Structures are given as structure tokens and as C-alpha cells.
Amino acid sequence: MLHFTSENPDETKKLAAQIREKYPTHKLILLSGELGSGKTTFTKGIANHLGMDEKDIKSPTFALMREYDDLLHVDLYRLEQPDYLIMDQIEAFVSRGGLVIVEWPEVAIHLMPKPHIHIKIDTEDDTRRFEITENS
């Protein structure tokens, strides 16, 4: 388990790029944290690292999923139980080599394919604390 802190959104984006470099073969990243903890900001950092324009990255809360080239951004916040169609899409995207980032994965965490990285974000004022667990 690894621990990191961030004091602002730019640091969060840099941290996201560093984590992607540390785990380049992991195709699934799970992000847990309260509303406003920086999950979408983290995703923007990964997208930027992959050569995408972070301005194109929007929270998929209402759409549930947004696909950008080789990145699938999923938000399970509104689900009360696992959606097997979404889980099938996550698995298919991972199996074809794309990167999937799932916000609010708790409702379906037991169904998530492995290996994956689970990042828990805790907030205190402007500080974000990241706890990173690799699940093989």
C-alpha cells in the first residue's frame, strides 16, 4: 500500500501521471472518495499524461460512462446495485487494451476484474490523501 498527499488540483494531476507511470500495465483504476475529493481531477491528470486534452474530460455522473479514445471513464455514484451491462463494457474495454477509470466503484467492487488499482482519497481542507492498493 502506498500513500501520497496533494495540496491542489495541479499536484493531483501530476500524482495521477506518476501513478500511471508506476503501474503502466494495469488497465483498471478504481477511485473512491467523497464528492469533491478530486476523482475527476485525477482522471484529467491521467488523460493529460496519455496525450489527451484534459478540458475534454467531464464527470460521467449523469451519463454513467464517457469514452475518450483509449480511456473509458465510468461513474457508478447513482447506482444502487451492480449493472451487469456496464460491468461487461468495463471488461471488454480492459480486454482490448484500453484504460478504465471507475469513480464510486463500491457498488460493484466485488465484480471488478483484476488486476486493478484501488485509490482511496480522503480530504481535509485543501489536502488530499491518496491510499493506493494494488489488487492482483
CSV table of C-alpha atoms in Angstrom, one decimal:
chain,number,residue,atom,x,y,z
A,1,MET,CA,0.0,0.0,0.0
A,2,LEU,CA,1.3,3.4,-1.0
A,3,HIS,CA,0.4,6.8,0.5
A,4,PHE,CA,0.6,10.3,-1.2
A,5,THR,CA,-0.7,13.8,-0.5
A,6,SER,CA,-1.7,16.6,-2.7
A,7,GLU,CA,-2.3,20.2,-1.8
A,8,ASN,CA,-4.0,21.4,-5.0
A,9,PRO,CA,-5.5,20.2,-8.3
A,10,ASP,CA,-2.3,20.6,-10.2
A,11,GLU,CA,-0.5,18.3,-7.7
A,12,THR,CA,-3.3,15.8,-8.0
A,13,LYS,CA,-2.9,15.7,-11.8
A,14,LYS,CA,0.9,15.3,-11.5
A,15,LEU,CA,0.3,12.5,-9.0
A,16,ALA,CA,-2.1,10.8,-11.4
A,17,ALA,CA,0.6,10.8,-14.1
A,18,GLN,CA,3.2,9.4,-11.7
A,19,ILE,CA,0.8,6.6,-10.6
A,20,ARG,CA,0.1,5.8,-14.3
A,21,GLU,CA,3.9,5.5,-14.9
A,22,LYS,CA,4.3,3.3,-11.9
A,23,TYR,CA,1.5,0.9,-13.0
A,24,PRO,CA,1.6,1.0,-16.8
A,25,THR,CA,0.2,-2.4,-17.3
A,26,HIS,CA,-2.8,-2.0,-15.0
A,27,LYS,CA,-5.9,-1.3,-17.2
A,28,LEU,CA,-8.4,-0.6,-14.4
A,29,ILE,CA,-8.2,2.1,-11.8
A,30,LEU,CA,-10.8,2.4,-9.1
A,31,LEU,CA,-11.3,5.8,-7.4
A,32,SER,CA,-13.1,6.1,-4.1
A,33,GLY,CA,-13.7,9.4,-2.2
A,34,GLU,CA,-16.4,11.8,-1.2
A,35,LEU,CA,-17.9,14.3,-3.5
A,36,GLY,CA,-15.4,17.0,-4.5
A,37,SER,CA,-12.4,14.9,-3.4
A,38,GLY,CA,-10.7,15.1,-6.7
A,39,LYS,CA,-11.6,11.9,-8.6
A,40,THR,CA,-12.4,13.6,-11.9
A,41,THR,CA,-9.3,15.9,-11.4
A,42,PHE,CA,-7.2,12.7,-11.0
A,43,THR,CA,-8.8,11.3,-14.2
A,44,LYS,CA,-7.9,14.6,-16.0
A,45,GLY,CA,-4.3,14.1,-14.9
A,46,ILE,CA,-4.2,10.6,-16.4
A,47,ALA,CA,-5.8,11.8,-19.6
A,48,ASN,CA,-3.3,14.6,-19.9
A,49,HIS,CA,-0.5,12.0,-19.4
A,50,LEU,CA,-2.0,9.9,-22.2
A,51,GLY,CA,-1.8,12.9,-24.6
A,52,MET,CA,-5.5,13.9,-24.4
A,53,ASP,CA,-6.8,17.4,-23.7
A,54,GLU,CA,-7.9,17.4,-20.1
A,55,LYS,CA,-10.5,20.0,-20.9
A,56,ASP,CA,-12.4,17.3,-22.8
A,57,ILE,CA,-12.8,15.2,-19.7
A,58,LYS,CA,-16.1,15.6,-18.0
A,59,SER,CA,-17.6,13.9,-15.0
A,60,PRO,CA,-19.8,11.0,-16.2
A,61,THR,CA,-22.1,11.2,-13.2
A,62,PHE,CA,-25.3,11.5,-15.3
A,63,ALA,CA,-24.1,9.7,-18.4
A,64,LEU,CA,-22.5,6.9,-16.3
A,65,MET,CA,-19.8,6.4,-18.9
A,66,ARG,CA,-17.8,8.5,-21.2
A,67,GLU,CA,-15.3,7.1,-23.8
A,68,TYR,CA,-12.3,9.0,-25.0
A,69,ASP,CA,-10.1,7.1,-27.5
A,70,ASP,CA,-8.4,4.5,-25.3
A,71,LEU,CA,-9.9,5.8,-22.0
A,72,LEU,CA,-13.2,4.8,-20.5
A,73,HIS,CA,-14.4,7.0,-17.6
A,74,VAL,CA,-17.1,5.4,-15.5
A,75,ASP,CA,-19.1,6.8,-12.6
A,76,LEU,CA,-21.2,4.4,-10.5
A,77,TYR,CA,-22.4,7.0,-8.0
A,78,ARG,CA,-26.1,6.8,-9.0
A,79,LEU,CA,-26.3,3.0,-9.0
A,80,GLU,CA,-27.7,1.2,-6.0
A,81,GLN,CA,-26.7,-2.2,-7.3
A,82,PRO,CA,-24.3,-3.5,-9.9
A,83,ASP,CA,-25.2,-3.0,-13.6
A,84,TYR,CA,-24.0,-6.1,-15.4
A,85,LEU,CA,-24.1,-4.3,-18.8
A,86,ILE,CA,-21.7,-1.7,-17.5
A,87,MET,CA,-19.5,-4.4,-16.0
A,88,ASP,CA,-19.5,-6.2,-19.4
A,89,GLN,CA,-18.4,-3.0,-21.1
A,90,ILE,CA,-15.7,-2.4,-18.5
A,91,GLU,CA,-14.3,-5.9,-19.0
A,92,ALA,CA,-14.5,-5.6,-22.8
A,93,PHE,CA,-12.7,-2.3,-22.8
A,94,VAL,CA,-9.9,-3.7,-20.5
A,95,SER,CA,-9.6,-6.8,-22.6
A,96,ARG,CA,-9.0,-4.8,-25.8
A,97,GLY,CA,-6.2,-2.9,-24.0
A,98,GLY,CA,-8.0,0.3,-23.1
A,99,LEU,CA,-7.7,2.0,-19.7
A,100,VAL,CA,-10.8,2.2,-17.5
A,101,ILE,CA,-11.2,4.6,-14.6
A,102,VAL,CA,-14.2,3.9,-12.3
A,103,GLU,CA,-15.4,6.5,-9.8
A,104,TRP,CA,-17.5,5.3,-6.9
A,105,PRO,CA,-16.8,1.6,-7.5
A,106,GLU,CA,-18.1,0.4,-4.2
A,107,VAL,CA,-21.4,-0.9,-5.5
A,108,ALA,CA,-19.7,-3.3,-7.8
A,109,ILE,CA,-16.2,-3.7,-6.3
A,110,HIS,CA,-16.6,-7.4,-5.9
A,111,LEU,CA,-17.2,-7.7,-9.7
A,112,MET,CA,-14.2,-5.7,-10.8
A,113,PRO,CA,-11.7,-7.6,-13.0
A,114,LYS,CA,-8.2,-8.0,-11.6
A,115,PRO,CA,-5.6,-6.8,-11.7
A,116,HIS,CA,-6.7,-3.3,-10.7
A,117,ILE,CA,-5.5,-0.4,-8.6
A,118,HIS,CA,-7.9,1.0,-5.9
A,119,ILE,CA,-7.2,4.5,-4.9
A,120,LYS,CA,-9.0,5.9,-1.8
A,121,ILE,CA,-9.0,9.7,-1.5
A,122,ASP,CA,-9.5,11.4,1.9
A,123,THR,CA,-9.9,15.1,2.2
A,124,GLU,CA,-9.1,17.5,4.9
A,125,ASP,CA,-9.4,21.2,4.0
A,126,ASP,CA,-7.4,21.6,0.7
A,127,THR,CA,-5.3,18.5,1.4
A,128,ARG,CA,-6.0,15.2,-0.4
A,129,ARG,CA,-4.6,12.0,0.9
A,130,PHE,CA,-4.3,9.1,-1.5
A,131,GLU,CA,-4.1,5.5,-0.4
A,132,ILE,CA,-3.2,3.2,-3.3
A,133,THR,CA,-3.7,-0.6,-3.1
A,134,GLU,CA,-2.8,-3.0,-5.9
A,135,ASN,CA,-5.1,-5.9,-6.3
A,136,SER,CA,-3.7,-8.7,-8.4
